PDB file of C-alpha atoms and ligand atoms in Angstrom:
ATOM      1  CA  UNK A  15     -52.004 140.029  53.799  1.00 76.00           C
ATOM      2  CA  UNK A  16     -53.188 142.534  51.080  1.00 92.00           C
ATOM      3  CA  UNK A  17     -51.088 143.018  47.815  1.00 96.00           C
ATOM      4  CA  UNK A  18     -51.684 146.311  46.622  1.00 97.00           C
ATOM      5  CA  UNK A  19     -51.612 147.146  42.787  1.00 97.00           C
ATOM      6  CA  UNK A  20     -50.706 150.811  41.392  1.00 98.00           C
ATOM      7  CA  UNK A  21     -50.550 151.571  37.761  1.00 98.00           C
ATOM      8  CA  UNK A  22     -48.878 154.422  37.081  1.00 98.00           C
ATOM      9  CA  UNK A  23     -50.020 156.839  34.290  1.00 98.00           C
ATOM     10  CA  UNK A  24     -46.988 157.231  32.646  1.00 98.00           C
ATOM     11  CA  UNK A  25     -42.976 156.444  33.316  1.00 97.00           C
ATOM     12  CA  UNK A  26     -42.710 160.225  35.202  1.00 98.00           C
ATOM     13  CA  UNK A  27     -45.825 159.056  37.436  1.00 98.00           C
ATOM     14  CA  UNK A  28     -44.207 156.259  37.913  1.00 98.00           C
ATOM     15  CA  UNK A  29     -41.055 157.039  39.293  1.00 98.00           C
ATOM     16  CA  UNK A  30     -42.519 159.797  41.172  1.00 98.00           C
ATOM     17  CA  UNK A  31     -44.754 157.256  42.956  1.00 98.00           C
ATOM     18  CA  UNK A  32     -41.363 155.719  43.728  1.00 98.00           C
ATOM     19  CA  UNK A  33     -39.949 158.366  45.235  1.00 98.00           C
ATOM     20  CA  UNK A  34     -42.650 159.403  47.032  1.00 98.00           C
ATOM     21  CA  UNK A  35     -42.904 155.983  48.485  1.00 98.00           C
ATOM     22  CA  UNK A  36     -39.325 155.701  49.708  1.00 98.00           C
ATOM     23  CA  UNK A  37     -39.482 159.116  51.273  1.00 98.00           C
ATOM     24  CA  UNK A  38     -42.751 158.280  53.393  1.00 98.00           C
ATOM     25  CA  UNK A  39     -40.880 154.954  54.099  1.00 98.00           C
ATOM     26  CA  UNK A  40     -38.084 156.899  55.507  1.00 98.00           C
ATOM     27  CA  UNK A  41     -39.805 159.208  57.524  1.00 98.00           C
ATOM     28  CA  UNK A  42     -41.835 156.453  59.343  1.00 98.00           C
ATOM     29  CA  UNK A  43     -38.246 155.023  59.905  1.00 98.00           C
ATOM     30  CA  UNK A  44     -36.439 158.241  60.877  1.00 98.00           C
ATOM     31  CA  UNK A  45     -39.681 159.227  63.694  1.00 98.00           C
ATOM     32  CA  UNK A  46     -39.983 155.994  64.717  1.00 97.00           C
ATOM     33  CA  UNK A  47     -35.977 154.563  65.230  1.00 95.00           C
ATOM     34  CA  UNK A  48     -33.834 157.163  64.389  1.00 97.00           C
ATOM     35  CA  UNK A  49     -32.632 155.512  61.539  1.00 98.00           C
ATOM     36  CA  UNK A  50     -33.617 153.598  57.842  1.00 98.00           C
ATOM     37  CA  UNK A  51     -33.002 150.607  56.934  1.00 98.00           C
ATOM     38  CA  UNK A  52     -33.533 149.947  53.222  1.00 98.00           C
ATOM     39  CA  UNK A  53     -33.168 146.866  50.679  1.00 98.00           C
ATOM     40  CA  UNK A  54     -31.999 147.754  47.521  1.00 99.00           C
ATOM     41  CA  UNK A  55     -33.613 145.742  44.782  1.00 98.00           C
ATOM     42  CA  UNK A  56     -30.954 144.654  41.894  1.00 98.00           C
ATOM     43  CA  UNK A  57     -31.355 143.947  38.153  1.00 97.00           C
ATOM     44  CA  UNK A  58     -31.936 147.271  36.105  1.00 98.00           C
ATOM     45  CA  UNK A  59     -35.693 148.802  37.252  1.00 98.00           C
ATOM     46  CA  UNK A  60     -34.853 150.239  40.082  1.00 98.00           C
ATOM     47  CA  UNK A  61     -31.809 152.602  38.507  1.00 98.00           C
ATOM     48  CA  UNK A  62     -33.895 155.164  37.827  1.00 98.00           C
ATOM     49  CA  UNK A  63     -35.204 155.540  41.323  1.00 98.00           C
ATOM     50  CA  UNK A  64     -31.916 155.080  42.590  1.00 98.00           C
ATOM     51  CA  UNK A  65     -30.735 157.936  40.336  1.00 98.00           C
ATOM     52  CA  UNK A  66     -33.492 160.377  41.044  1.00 98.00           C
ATOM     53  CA  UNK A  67     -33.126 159.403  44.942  1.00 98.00           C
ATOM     54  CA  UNK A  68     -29.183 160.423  44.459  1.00 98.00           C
ATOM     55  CA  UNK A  69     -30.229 164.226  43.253  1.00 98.00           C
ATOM     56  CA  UNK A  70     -32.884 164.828  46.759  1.00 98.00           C
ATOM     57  CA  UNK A  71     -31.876 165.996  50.082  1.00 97.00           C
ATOM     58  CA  UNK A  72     -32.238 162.934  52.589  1.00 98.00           C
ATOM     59  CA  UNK A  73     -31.284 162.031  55.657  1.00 98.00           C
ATOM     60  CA  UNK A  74     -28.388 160.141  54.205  1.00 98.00           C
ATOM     61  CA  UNK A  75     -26.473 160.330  57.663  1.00 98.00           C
ATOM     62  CA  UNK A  76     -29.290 157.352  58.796  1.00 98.00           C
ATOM     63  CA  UNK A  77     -29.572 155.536  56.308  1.00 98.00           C
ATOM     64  CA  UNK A  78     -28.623 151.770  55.643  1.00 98.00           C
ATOM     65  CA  UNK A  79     -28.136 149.927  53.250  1.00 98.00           C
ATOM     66  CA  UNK A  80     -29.056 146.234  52.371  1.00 98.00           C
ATOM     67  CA  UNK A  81     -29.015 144.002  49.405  1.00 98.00           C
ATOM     68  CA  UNK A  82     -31.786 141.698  48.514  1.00 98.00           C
ATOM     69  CA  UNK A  83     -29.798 139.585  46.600  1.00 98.00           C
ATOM     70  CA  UNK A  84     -26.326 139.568  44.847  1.00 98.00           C
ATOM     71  CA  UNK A  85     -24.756 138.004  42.118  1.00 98.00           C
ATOM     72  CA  UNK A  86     -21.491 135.825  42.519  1.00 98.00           C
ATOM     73  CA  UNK A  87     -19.338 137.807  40.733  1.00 98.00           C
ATOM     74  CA  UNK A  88     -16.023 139.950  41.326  1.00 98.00           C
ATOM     75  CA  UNK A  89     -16.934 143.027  43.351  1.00 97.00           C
ATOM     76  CA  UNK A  90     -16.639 145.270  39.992  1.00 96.00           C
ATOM     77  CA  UNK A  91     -18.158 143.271  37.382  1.00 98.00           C
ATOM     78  CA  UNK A  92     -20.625 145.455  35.758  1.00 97.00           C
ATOM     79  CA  UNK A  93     -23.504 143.202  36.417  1.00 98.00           C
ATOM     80  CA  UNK A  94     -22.889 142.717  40.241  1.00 98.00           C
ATOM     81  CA  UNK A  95     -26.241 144.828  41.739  1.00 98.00           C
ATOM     82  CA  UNK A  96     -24.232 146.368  43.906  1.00 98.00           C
ATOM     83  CA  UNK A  97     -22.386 148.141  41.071  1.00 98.00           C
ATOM     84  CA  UNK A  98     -25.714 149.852  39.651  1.00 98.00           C
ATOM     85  CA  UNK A  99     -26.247 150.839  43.482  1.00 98.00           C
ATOM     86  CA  UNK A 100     -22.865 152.794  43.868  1.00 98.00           C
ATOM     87  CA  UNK A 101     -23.122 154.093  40.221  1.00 98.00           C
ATOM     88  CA  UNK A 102     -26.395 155.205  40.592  1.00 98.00           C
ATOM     89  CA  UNK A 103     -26.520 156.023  44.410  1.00 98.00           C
ATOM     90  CA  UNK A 104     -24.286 155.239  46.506  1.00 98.00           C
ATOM     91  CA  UNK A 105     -20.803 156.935  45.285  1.00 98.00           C
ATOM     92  CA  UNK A 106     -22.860 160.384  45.408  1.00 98.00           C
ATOM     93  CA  UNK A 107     -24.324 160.390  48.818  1.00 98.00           C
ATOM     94  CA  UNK A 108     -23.077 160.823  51.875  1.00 98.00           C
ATOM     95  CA  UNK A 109     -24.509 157.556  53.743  1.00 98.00           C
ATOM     96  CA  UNK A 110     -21.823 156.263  56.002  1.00 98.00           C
ATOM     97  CA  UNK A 111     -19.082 153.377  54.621  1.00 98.00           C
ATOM     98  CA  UNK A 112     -20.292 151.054  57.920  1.00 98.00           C
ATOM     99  CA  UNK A 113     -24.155 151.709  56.802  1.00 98.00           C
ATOM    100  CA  UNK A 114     -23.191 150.287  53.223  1.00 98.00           C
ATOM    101  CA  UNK A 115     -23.957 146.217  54.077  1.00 98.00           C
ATOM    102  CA  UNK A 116     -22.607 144.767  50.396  1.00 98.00           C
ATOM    103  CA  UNK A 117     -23.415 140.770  50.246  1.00 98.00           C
ATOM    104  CA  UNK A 118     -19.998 139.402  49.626  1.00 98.00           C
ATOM    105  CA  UNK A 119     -20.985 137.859  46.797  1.00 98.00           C
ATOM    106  CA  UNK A 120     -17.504 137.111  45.365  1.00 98.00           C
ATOM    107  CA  UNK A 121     -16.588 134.992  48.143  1.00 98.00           C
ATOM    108  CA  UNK A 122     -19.347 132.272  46.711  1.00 98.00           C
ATOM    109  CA  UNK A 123     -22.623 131.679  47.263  1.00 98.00           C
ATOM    110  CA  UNK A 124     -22.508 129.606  50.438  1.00 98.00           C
ATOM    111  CA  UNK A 125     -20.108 131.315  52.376  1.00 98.00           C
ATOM    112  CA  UNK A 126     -21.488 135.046  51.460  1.00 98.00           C
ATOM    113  CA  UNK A 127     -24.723 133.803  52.642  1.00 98.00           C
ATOM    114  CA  UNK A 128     -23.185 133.183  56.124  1.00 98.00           C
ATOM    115  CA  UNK A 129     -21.496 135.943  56.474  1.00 98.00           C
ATOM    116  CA  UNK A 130     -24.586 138.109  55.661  1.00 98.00           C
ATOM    117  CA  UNK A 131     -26.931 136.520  57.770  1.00 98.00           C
ATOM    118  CA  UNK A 132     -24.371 137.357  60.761  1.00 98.00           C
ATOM    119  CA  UNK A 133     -24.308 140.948  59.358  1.00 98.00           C
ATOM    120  CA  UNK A 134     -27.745 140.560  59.239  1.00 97.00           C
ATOM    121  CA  UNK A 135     -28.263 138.971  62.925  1.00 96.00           C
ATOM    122  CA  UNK A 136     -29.999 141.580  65.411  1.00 88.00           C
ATOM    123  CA  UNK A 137     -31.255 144.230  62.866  1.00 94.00           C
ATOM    124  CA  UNK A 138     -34.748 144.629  63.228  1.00 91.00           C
ATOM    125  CA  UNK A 139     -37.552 144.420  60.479  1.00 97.00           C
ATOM    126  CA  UNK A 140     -36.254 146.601  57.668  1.00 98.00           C
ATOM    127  CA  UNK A 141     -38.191 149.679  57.286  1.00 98.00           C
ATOM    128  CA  UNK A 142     -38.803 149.275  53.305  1.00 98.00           C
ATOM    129  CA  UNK A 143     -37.521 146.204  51.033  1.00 98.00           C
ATOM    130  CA  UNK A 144     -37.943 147.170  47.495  1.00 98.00           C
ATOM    131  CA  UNK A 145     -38.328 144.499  45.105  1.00 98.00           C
ATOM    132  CA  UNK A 146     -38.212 143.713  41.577  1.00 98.00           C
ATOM    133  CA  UNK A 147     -40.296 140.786  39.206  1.00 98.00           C
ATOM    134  CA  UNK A 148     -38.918 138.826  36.555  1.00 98.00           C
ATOM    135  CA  UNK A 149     -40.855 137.563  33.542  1.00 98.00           C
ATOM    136  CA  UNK A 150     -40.826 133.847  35.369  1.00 98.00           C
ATOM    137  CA  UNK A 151     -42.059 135.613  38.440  1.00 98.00           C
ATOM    138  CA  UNK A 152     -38.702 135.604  40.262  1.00 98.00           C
ATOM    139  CA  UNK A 153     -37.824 138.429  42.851  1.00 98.00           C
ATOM    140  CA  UNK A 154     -34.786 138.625  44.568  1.00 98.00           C
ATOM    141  CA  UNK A 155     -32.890 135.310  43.759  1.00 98.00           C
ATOM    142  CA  UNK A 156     -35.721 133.352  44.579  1.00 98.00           C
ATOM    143  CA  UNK A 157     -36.805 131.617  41.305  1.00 98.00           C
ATOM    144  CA  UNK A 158     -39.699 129.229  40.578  1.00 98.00           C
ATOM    145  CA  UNK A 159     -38.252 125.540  41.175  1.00 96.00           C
ATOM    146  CA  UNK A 160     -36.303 126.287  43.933  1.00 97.00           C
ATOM    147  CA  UNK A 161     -35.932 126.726  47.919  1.00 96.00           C
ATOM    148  CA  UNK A 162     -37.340 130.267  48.546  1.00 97.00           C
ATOM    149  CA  UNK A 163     -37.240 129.734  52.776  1.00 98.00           C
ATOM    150  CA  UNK A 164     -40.492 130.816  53.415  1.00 96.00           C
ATOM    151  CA  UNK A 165     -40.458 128.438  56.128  1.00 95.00           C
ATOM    152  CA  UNK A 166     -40.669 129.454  59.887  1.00 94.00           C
ATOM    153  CA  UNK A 167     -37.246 127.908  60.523  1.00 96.00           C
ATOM    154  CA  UNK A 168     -36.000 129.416  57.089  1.00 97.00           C
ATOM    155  CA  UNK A 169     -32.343 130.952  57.087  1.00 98.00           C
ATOM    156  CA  UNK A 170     -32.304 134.875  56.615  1.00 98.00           C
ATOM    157  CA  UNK A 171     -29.731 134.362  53.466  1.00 98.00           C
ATOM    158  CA  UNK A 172     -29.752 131.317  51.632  1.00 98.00           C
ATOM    159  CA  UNK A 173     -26.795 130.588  48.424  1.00 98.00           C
ATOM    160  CA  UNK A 174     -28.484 129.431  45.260  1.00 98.00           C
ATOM    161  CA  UNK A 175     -26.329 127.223  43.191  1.00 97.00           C
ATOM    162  CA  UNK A 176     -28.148 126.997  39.807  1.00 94.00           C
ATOM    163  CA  UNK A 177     -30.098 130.254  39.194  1.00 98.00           C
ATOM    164  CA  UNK A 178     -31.699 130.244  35.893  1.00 97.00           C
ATOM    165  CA  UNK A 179     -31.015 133.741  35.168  1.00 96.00           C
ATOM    166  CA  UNK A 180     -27.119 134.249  34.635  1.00 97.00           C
ATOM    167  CA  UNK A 181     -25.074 134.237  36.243  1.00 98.00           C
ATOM    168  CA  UNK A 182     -26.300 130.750  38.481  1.00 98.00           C
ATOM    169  CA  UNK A 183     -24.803 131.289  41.643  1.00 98.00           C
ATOM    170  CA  UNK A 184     -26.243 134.039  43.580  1.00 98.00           C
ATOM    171  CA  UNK A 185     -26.960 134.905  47.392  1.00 98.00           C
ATOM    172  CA  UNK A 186     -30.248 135.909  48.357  1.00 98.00           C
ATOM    173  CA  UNK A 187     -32.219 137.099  51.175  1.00 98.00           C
ATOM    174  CA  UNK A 188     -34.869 134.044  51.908  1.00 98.00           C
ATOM    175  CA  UNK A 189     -38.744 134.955  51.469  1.00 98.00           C
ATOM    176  CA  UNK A 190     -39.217 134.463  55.019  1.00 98.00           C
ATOM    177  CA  UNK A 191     -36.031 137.511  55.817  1.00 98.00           C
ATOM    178  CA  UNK A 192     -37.626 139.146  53.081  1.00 98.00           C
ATOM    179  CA  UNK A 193     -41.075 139.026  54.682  1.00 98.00           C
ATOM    180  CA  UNK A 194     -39.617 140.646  57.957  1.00 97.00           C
ATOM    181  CA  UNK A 195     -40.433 144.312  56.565  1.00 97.00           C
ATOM    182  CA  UNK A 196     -42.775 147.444  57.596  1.00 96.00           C
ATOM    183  CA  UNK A 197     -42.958 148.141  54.154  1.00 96.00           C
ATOM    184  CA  UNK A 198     -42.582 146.530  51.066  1.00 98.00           C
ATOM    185  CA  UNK A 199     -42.704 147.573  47.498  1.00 98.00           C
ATOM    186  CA  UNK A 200     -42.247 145.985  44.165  1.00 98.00           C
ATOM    187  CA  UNK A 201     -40.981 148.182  41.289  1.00 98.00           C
ATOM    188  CA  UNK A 202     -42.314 146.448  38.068  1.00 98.00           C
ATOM    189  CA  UNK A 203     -41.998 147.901  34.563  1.00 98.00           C
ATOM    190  CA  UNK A 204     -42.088 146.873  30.905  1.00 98.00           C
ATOM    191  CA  UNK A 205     -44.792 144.610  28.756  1.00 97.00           C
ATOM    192  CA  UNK A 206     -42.084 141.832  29.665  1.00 97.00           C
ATOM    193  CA  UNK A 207     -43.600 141.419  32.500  1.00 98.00           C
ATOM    194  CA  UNK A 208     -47.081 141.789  31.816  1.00 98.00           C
ATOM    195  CA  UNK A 209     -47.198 137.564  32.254  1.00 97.00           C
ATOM    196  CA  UNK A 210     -45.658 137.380  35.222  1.00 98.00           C
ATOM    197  CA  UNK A 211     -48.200 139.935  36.746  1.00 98.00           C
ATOM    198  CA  UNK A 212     -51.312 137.986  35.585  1.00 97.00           C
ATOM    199  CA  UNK A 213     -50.430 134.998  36.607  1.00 97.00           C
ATOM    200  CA  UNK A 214     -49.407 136.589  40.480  1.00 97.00           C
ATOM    201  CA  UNK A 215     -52.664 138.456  40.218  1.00 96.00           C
ATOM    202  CA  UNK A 216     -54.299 135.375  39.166  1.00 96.00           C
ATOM    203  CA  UNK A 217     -52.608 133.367  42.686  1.00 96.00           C
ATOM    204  CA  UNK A 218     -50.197 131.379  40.395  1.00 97.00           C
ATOM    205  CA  UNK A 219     -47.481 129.914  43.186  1.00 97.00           C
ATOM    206  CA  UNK A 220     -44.658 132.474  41.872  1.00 98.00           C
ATOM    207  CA  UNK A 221     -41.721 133.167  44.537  1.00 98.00           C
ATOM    208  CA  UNK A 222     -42.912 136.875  44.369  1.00 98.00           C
ATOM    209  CA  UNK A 223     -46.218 135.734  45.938  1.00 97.00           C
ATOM    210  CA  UNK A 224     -44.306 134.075  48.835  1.00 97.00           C
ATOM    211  CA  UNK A 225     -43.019 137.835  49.959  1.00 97.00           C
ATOM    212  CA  UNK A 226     -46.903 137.981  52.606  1.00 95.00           C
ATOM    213  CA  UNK A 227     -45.424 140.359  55.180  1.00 96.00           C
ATOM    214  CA  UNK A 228     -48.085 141.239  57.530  1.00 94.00           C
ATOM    215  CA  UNK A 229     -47.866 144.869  55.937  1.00 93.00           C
ATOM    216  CA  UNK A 230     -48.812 143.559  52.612  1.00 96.00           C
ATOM    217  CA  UNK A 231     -46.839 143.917  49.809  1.00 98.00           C
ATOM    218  CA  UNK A 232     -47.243 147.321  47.281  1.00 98.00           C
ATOM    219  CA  UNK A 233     -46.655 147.016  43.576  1.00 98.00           C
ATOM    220  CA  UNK A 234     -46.091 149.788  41.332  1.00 98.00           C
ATOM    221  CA  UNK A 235     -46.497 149.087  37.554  1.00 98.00           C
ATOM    222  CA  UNK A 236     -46.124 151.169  34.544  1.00 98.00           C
ATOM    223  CA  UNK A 237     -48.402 151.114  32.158  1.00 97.00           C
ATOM    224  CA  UNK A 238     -46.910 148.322  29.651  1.00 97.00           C
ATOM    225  CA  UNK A 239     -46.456 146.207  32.686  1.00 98.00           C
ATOM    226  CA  UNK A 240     -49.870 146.395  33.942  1.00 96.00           C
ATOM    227  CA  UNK A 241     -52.401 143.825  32.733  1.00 77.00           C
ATOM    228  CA  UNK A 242     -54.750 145.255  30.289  1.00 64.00           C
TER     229      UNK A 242
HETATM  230  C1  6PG B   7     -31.224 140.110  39.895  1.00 91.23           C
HETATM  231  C2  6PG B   7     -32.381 140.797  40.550  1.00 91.23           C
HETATM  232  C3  6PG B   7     -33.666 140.227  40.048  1.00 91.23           C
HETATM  233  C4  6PG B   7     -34.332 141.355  39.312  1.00 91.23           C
HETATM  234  C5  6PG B   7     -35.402 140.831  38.382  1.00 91.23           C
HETATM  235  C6  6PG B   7     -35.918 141.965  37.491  1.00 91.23           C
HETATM  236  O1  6PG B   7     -30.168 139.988  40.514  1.00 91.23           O
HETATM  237  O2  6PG B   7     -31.378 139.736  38.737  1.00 91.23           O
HETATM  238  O3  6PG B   7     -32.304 140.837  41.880  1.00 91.23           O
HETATM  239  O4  6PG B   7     -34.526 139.733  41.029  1.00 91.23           O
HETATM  240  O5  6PG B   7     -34.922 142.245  40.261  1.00 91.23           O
HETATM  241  O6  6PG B   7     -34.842 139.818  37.584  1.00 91.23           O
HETATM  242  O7  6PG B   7     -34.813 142.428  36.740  1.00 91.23           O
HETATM  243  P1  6PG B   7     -34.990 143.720  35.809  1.00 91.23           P
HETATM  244  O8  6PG B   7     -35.346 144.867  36.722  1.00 91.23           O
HETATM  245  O9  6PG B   7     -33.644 143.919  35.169  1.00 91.23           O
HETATM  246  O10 6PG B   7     -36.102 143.414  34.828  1.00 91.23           O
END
């Protein structure tokens, strides 16, 4: 499993890279099924990409959307991820309502996590998963310390009950879901993160490094993030 590192020259390099890597993603998808099936990546890196995506012509009709992970909080609390999706995205495209798959986050973490593996149960490898990294090497909800079901017999959505980063209940999409991808790539910006890159390029144990699809993983950093 190769993990690929790109450094972007710049923040417009960057995000063009993005873009550019979403719309290969979704032409694979569209020749090869007829349809995309994409993981939106919360927390606030991915807004920009999101944004751009909203202005380009796409096959919007095909497209569908997941969540790789969700916060437990009311459906419009202005940190719920899938709040900076429909502000950013999803209230100006035309993707269909059913092709929307929202984690029912407000529900709580454990039965969310049931529901969306059933909404989850007979969809095929998503065609891209984007992900993001947080400065304790955290993607998704899948944070150092805890159960990140990597394992063979791993549940596709797991609840997590004491999350670190606020709020501390949160559904997530289990490495091992996660890993069940054609494509995957990691959006990582900022000198914040610059640690948590090191020590992933240097093979620290991080939840990030558990996302080994046989694909390999991409990661896209800006220049502040990158490791000098
Ligand atoms: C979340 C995200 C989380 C995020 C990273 C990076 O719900 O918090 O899913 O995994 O991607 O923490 O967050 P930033 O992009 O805001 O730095």
């Amino acid at each position: 499993m190769d993990t690929r590192w790109q450094v972007a020259k710049d923040d417009a390099d960057w995000l063009r890279q993005a873009l550019a890597y979403v719309r290969a993603a979704e032409a694979r998808a569209l020749a090869g099924r007829g349809a995309f099936h994409i993981v939106l990546a919360g927390g606030g890196t991915p807004r920009k990409v999101y944004e751009r995506l909203a202005q380009e012509a796409h096959d919007w009709a095909h497209w569908h959307i997941w969540f790789g992970d969700e916060r437990c909080l009311p459906v419009d609390d202005p940190e719920r991820n899938s709040r900076m999706a429909f502000e950013a995205l999803l209230s100006k495209v035309p993707i269909p309502a059913q092709n929307i798959h929202v984690i029912p986050a407000e529900l709580g973490a454990a039965v969310a996590a049931e529901r969306y593996a059933q909404e989850l149960a007979g969809v095929h490898a998503f065609d891209l998963v984007l992900l993001g990294l947080g400065e304790d090497g955290h993607t998704a909800s899948l944070f150092p310390g805890h159960d990140w079901g990597e394992a063979i017999d791993a549940p596709p959505v797991l609840a997590v009950l004491d999350a670190p980063k606020p709020p501390p209940e949160r559904v997530s999409l289990s490495a091992r879901r996660l890993n069940c991808a054609c494509v995957v790539l990691c959006l990582v910006t900022g000198a914040g993160k610059r640690e948590a890159v090191a020590a992933w390029r240097g093979g620290v144990a991080l939840p990030v490094a558990a996302i080994r699809p046989a694909c390999g993983v991409d990661v896209l950093l800006d220049p502040a993030a990158a490791v000098a």
